[in-house]
Short mmCIF file of C-alpha atoms in Angstrom, two decimals:
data_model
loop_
_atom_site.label_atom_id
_atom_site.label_comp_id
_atom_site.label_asym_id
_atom_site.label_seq_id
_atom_site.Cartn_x
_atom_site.Cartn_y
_atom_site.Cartn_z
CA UNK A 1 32.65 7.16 32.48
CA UNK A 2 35.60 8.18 30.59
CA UNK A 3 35.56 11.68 28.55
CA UNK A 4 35.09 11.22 24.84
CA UNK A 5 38.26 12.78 24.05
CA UNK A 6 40.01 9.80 25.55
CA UNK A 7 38.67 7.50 23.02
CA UNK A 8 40.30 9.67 20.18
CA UNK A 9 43.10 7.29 19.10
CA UNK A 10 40.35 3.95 19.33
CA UNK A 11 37.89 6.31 16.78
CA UNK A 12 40.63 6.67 14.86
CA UNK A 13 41.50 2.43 14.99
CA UNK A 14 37.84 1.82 13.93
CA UNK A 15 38.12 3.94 10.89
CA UNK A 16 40.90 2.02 9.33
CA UNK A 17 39.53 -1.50 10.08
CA UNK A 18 38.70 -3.37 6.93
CA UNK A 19 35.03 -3.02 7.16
CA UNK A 20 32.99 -5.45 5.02
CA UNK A 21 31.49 -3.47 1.75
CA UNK A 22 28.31 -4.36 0.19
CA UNK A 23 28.46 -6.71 -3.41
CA UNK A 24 27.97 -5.47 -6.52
CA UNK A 25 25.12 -7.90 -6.69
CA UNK A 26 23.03 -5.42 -3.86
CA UNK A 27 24.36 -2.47 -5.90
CA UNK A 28 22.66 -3.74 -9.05
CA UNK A 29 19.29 -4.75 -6.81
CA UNK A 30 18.98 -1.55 -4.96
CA UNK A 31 19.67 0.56 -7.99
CA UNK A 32 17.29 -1.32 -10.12
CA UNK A 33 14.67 -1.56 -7.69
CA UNK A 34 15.07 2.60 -7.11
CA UNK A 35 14.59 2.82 -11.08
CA UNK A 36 12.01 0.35 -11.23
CA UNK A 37 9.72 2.10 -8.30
CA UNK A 38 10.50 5.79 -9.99
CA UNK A 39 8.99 4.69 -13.37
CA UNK A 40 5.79 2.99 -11.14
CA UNK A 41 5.15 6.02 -9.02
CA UNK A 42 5.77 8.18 -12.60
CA UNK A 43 3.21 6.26 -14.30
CA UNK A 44 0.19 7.03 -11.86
CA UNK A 45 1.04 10.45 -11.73
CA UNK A 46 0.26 10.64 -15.72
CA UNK A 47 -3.00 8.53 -15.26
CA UNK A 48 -4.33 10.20 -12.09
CA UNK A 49 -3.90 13.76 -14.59
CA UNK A 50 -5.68 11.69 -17.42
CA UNK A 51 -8.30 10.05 -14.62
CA UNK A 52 -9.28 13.71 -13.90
CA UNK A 53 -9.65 14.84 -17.51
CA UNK A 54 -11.32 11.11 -17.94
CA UNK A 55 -13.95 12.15 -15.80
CA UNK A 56 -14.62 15.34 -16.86
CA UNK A 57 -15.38 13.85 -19.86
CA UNK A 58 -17.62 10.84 -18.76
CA UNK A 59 -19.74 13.58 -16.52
CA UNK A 60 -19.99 15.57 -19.71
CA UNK A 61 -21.07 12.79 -21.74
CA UNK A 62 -23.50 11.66 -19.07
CA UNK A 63 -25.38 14.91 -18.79
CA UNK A 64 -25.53 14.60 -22.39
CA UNK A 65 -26.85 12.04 -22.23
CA UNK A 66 -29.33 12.96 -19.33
CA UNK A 67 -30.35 15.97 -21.25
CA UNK A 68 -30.94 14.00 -24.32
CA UNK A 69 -33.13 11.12 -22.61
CA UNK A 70 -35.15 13.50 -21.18
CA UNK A 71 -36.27 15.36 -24.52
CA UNK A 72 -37.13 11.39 -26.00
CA UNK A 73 -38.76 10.89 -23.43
CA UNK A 74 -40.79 14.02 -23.60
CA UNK A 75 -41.84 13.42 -26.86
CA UNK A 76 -42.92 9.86 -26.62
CA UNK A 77 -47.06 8.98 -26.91
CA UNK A 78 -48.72 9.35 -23.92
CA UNK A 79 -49.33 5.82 -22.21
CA UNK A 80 -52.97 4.26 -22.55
CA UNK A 81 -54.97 4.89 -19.44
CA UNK A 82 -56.69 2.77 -17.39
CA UNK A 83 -59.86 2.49 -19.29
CA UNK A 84 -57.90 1.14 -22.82
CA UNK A 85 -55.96 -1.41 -20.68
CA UNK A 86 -59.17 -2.88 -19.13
CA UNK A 87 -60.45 -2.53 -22.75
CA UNK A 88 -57.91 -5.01 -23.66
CA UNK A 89 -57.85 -7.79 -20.88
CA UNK A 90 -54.51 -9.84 -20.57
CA UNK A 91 -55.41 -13.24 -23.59
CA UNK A 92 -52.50 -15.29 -22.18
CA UNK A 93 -53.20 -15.67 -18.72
CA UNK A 94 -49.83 -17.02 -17.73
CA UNK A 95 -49.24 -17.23 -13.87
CA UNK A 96 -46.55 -14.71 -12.88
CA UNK A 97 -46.06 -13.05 -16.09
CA UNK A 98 -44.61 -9.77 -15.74
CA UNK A 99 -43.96 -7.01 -18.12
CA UNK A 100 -40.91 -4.34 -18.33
CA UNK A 101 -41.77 -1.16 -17.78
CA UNK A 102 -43.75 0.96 -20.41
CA UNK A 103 -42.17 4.27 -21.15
CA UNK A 104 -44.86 7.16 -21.63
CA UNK A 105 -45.58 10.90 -21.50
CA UNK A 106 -47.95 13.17 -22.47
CA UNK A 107 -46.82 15.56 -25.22
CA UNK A 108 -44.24 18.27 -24.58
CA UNK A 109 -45.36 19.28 -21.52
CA UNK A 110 -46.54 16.09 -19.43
CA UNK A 111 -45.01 14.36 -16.96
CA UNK A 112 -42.60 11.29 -17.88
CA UNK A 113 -44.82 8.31 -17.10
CA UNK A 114 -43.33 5.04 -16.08
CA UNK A 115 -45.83 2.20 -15.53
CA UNK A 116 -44.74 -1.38 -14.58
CA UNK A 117 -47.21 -4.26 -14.42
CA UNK A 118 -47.38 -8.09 -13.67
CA UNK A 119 -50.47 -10.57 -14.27
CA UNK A 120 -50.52 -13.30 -11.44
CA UNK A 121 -52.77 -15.94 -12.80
CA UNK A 122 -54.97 -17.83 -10.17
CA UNK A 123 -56.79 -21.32 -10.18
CA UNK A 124 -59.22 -22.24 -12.99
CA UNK A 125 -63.01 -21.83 -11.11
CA UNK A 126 -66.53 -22.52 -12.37
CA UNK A 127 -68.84 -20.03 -12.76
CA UNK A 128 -72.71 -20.77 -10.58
CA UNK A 129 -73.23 -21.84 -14.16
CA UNK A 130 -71.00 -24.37 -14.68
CA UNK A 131 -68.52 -22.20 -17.13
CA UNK A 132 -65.12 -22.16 -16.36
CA UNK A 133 -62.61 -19.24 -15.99
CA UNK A 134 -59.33 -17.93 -14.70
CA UNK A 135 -58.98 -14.94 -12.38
CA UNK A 136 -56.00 -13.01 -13.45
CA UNK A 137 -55.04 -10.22 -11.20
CA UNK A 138 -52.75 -7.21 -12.90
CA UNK A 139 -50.96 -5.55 -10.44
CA UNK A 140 -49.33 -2.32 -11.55
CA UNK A 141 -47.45 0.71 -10.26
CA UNK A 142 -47.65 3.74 -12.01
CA UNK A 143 -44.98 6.55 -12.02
CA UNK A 144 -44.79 10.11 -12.76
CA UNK A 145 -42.26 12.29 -13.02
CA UNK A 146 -42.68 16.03 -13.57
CA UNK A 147 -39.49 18.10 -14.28
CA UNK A 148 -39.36 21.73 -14.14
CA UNK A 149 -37.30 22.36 -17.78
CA UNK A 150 -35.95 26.01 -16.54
CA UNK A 151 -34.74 24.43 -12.91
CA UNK A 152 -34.83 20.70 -13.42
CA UNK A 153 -36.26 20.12 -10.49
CA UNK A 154 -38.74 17.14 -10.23
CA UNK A 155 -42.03 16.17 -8.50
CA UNK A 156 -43.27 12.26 -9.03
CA UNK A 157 -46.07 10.36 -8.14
CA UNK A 158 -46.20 6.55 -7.50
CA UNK A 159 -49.43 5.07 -7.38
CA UNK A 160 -49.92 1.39 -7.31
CA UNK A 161 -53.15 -0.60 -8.70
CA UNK A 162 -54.42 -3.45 -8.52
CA UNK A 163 -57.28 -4.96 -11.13
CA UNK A 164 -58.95 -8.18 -11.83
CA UNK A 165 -59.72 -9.88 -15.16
CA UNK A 166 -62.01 -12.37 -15.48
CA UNK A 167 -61.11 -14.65 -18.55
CA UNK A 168 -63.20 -17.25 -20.23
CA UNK A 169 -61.59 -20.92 -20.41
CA UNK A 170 -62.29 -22.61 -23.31
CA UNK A 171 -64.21 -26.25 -22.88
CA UNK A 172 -62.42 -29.10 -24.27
CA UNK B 1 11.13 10.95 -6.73
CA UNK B 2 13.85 8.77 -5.53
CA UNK B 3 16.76 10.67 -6.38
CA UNK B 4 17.64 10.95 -2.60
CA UNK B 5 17.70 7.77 -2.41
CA UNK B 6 20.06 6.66 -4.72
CA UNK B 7 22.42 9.20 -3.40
CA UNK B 8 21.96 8.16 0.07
CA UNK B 9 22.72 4.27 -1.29
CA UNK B 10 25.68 5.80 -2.78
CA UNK B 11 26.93 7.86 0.35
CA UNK B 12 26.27 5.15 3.01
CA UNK B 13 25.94 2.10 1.52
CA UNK B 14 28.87 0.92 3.50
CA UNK B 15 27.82 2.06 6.68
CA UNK B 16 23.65 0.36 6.04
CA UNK B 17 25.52 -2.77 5.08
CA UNK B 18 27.80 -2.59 8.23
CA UNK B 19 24.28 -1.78 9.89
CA UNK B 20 22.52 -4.82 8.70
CA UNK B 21 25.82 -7.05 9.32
CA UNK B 22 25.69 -5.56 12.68
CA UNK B 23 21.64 -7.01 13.62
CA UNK B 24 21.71 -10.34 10.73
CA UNK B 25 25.21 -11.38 11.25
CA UNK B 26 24.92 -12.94 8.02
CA UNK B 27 26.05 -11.37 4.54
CA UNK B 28 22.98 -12.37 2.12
CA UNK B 29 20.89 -11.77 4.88
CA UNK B 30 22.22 -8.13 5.46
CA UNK B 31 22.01 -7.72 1.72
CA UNK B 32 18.49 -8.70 1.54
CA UNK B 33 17.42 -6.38 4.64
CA UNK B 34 19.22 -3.88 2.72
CA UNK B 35 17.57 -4.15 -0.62
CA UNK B 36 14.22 -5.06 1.13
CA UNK B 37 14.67 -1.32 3.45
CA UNK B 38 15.17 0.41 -0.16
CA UNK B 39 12.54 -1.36 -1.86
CA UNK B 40 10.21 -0.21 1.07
CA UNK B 41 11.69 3.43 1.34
CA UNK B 42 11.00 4.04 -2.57
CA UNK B 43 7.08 2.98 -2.38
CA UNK B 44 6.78 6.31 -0.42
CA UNK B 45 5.29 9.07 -2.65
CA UNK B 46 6.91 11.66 -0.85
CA UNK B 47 10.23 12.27 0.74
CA UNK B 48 10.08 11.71 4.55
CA UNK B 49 10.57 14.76 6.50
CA UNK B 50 13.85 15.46 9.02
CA UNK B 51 16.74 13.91 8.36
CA UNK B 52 16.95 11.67 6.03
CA UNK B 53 20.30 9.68 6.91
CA UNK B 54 18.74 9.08 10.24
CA UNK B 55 15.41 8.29 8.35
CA UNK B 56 17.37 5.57 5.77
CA UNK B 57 19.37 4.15 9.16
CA UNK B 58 16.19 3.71 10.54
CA UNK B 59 14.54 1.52 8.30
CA UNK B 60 17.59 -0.85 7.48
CA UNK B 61 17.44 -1.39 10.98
CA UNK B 62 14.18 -2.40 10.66
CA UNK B 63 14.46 -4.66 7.64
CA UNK B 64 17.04 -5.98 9.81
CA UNK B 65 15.36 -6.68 12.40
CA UNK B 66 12.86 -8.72 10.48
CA UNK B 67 15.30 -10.66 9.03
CA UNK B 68 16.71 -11.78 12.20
CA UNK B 69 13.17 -12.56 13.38
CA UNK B 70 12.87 -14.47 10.49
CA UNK B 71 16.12 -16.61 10.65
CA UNK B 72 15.72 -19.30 13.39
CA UNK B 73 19.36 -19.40 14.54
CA UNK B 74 21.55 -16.92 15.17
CA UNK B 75 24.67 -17.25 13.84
CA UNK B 76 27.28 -17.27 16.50
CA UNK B 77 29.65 -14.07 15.92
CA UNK B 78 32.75 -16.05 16.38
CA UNK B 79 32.04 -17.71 12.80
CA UNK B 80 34.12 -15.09 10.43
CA UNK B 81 31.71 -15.39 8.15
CA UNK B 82 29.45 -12.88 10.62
CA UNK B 83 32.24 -10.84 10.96
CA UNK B 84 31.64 -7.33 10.48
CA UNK B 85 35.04 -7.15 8.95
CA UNK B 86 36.86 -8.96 5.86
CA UNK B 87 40.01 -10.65 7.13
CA UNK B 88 43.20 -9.20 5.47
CA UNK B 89 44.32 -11.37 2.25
CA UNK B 90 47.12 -9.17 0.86
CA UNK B 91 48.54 -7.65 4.34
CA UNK B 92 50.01 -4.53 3.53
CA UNK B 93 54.30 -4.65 3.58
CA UNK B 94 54.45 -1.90 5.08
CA UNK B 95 52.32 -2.60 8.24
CA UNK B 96 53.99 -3.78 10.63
CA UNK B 97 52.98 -7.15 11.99
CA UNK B 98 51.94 -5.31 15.79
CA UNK B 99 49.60 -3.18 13.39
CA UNK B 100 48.08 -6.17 12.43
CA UNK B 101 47.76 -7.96 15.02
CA UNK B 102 45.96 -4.80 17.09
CA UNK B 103 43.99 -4.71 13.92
CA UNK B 104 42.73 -8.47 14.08
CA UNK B 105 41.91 -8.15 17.99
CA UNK B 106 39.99 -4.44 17.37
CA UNK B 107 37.68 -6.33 14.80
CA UNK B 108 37.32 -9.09 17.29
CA UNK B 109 36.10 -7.15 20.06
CA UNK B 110 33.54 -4.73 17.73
CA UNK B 111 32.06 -8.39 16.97
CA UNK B 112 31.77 -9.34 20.23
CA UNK B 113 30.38 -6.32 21.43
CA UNK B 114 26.58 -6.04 22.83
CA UNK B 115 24.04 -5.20 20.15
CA UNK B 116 22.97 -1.58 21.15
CA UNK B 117 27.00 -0.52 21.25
CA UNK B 118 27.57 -2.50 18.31
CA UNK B 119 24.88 -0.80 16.40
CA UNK B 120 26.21 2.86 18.05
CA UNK B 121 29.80 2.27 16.90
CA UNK B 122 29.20 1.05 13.61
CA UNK B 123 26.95 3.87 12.71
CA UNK B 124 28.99 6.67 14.51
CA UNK B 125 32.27 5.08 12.97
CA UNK B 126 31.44 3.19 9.99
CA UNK B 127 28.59 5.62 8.89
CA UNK B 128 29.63 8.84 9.80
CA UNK B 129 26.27 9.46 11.46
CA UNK B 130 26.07 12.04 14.44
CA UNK B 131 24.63 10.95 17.89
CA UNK B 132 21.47 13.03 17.08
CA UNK B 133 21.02 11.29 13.94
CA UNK B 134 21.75 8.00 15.78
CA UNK B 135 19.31 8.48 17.81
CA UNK B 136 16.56 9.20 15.39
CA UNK B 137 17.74 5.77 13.62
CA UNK B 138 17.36 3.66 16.71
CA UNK B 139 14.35 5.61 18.25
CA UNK B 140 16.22 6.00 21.53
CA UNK B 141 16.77 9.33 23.42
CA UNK B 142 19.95 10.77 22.22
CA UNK B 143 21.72 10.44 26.12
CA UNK B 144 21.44 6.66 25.69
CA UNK B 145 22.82 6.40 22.13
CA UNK B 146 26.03 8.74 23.46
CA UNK B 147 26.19 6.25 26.68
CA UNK B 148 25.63 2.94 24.53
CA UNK B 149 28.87 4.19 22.27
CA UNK B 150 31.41 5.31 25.10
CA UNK B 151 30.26 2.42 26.16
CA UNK B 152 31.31 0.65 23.64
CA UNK B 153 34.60 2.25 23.23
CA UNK B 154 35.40 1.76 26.86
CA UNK B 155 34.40 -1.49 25.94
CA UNK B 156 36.81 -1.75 23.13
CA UNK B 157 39.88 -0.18 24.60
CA UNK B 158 39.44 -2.59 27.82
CA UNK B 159 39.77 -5.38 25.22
CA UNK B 160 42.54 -4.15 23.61
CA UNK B 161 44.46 -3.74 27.00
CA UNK B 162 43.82 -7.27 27.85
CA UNK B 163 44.92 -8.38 25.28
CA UNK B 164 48.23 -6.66 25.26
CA UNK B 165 48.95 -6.98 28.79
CA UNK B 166 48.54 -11.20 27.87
CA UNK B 167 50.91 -10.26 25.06
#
């Protein structure tokens, strides 16, 4: 192989040839693509800053907001136990009618009491004496939640029921 | 951000281009791998690491390269139109018409050269790049790219010989 030294005066050749130069068309596309690409990766730069302070600010409003159901919730009426709901049987024995969930506590210092219930409506029978009725079964879960107001920390209870309504048919 | 970059466009945007030429053989082609290597190079958040002539090198080859995959012919490199050179409109008076004609046969034989000495003369003489640098462009160990461009330059000079001893 030769030495590179004896390639001096061909180096030298290749620097003078008329080497094809770029148009001012790829000047204008590279420079405005650089631009274009700086102002894009700017932009983020700004919203990740305001996506920090933007969730600093939605925590902050959520443990609010936390804090603040909590203490309505506290000082709701204590739910009706299960002695005033068999008091008042369901009149409207629709099959599969299901209610939201009822919102209770005791006051100031009970537990927060969720209870959700559905009424599953079975066939029309006859009684050994001839009277018709509907079976309506209630099925309910009841939830509470105690929370510790010095540590927040909670303790709840779910205990599901089941109960059975016998409901008188009127006779046509 | 991309400050670099436009100064690198600015510095070697003659030498990418010849790059480009060099793989596409095609002007809007090179142009696009060009623009298409920038485009790609300014996503990056951060500036790469090492050298960054090498690094800008490296990914017009690239973009290059995927534009010749892309193309379904190759254009033959005796069409002047792949030339990596612009023929002479206004020949300089004072050249003498030897100069030229040396000239016209140098350019000839860069075209025809093979790819990898192509590619190592036109960015060792066209882009100013060091073998090292080179090397880091192509992703080859820096002993080939110094063989692949003497070479080329043997390759070159042999050309040149022949074609004055047919003179």
């Amino acid at each position: 192989m030769s030495k590179p030294e004896d390639f001096n005066e061909i180096e030298q050749l290749l620097t003078n040839l008329p080497v094809r130069e770029p148009s001012q068309m790829l000047d204008e596309r590279v420079t405005a693509t650089l631009r274009h690409e700086q102002s894009a990766l700017a932009a983020p730069g700004l919203s990740q800053h305001s996506v920090w302070r933007l969730t600093a600010i939605a925590a902050a409003v959520a443990l609010a907001g936390g804090v603040a159901l909590l203490l309505l919730l506290r000082d709701l009426p204590p739910a009706p136990d299960a002695n005033s709901r068999l008091a008042q049987p369901p009149t409207q024995p629709d099959a599969d009618h299901s209610r939201a969930p009822v919102l209770a506590s005791s006051h100031n210092t009970g537990p927060v009491h969720l209870v959700w219930s559905r009424d599953v409506a079975e066939q029309t029978r006859l009684t050994p004496s001839g009277r018709p009725y509907r079976a309506v079964v209630r099925h309910t879960i009841d939830q509470r939640v105690w929370i510790d107001p010095e540590t927040g920390a909670t303790v709840q209870t779910t205990t599901p029921r089941e109960e059975l309504y016998i409901v008188e048919q009127p006779v046509f | 951000m991309n400050h670099w970059l436009e100064d690198m466009y600015r510095d070697h945007r003659r030498g990418l281009f010849g790059l480009a030429m060099s793989v596409v053989r095609e002007s809007a082609a090179a142009e696009d791998a060009v623009h298409e290597a920038f485009a790609r190079m300014a996503k990056q958040q951060t500036p790469p690491r090492g050298d960054r002539a090498a690094y800008a090198y490296r990914a017009v080859r690239n973009a290059a390269i995927d534009q010749a995959r892309r193309r379904k012919a190759r254009p033959s490199p005796t069409d002047p139109a792949t030339s990596l050179f612009v023929a002479s409109t206004e020949p300089d008076p004072a050249t003498s018409a030897q100069a030229n004609e040396t000239e016209q046969m140098l350019m000839h034989a860069v075209d025809n050269l093979p790819d990898a000495e192509r590619e190592a003369v036109v960015m060792r003489s066209f882009g100013g790049l060091t073998f090292r640098q080179i090397a880091q462009a192509t992703g080859q160990p820096l002993s080939t790219v110094s063989s692949q461009y003497q070479r080329g330059l043997a390759r070159l000079r042999q050309a040149m010989e022949a074609a004055h001893v047919k003179a």
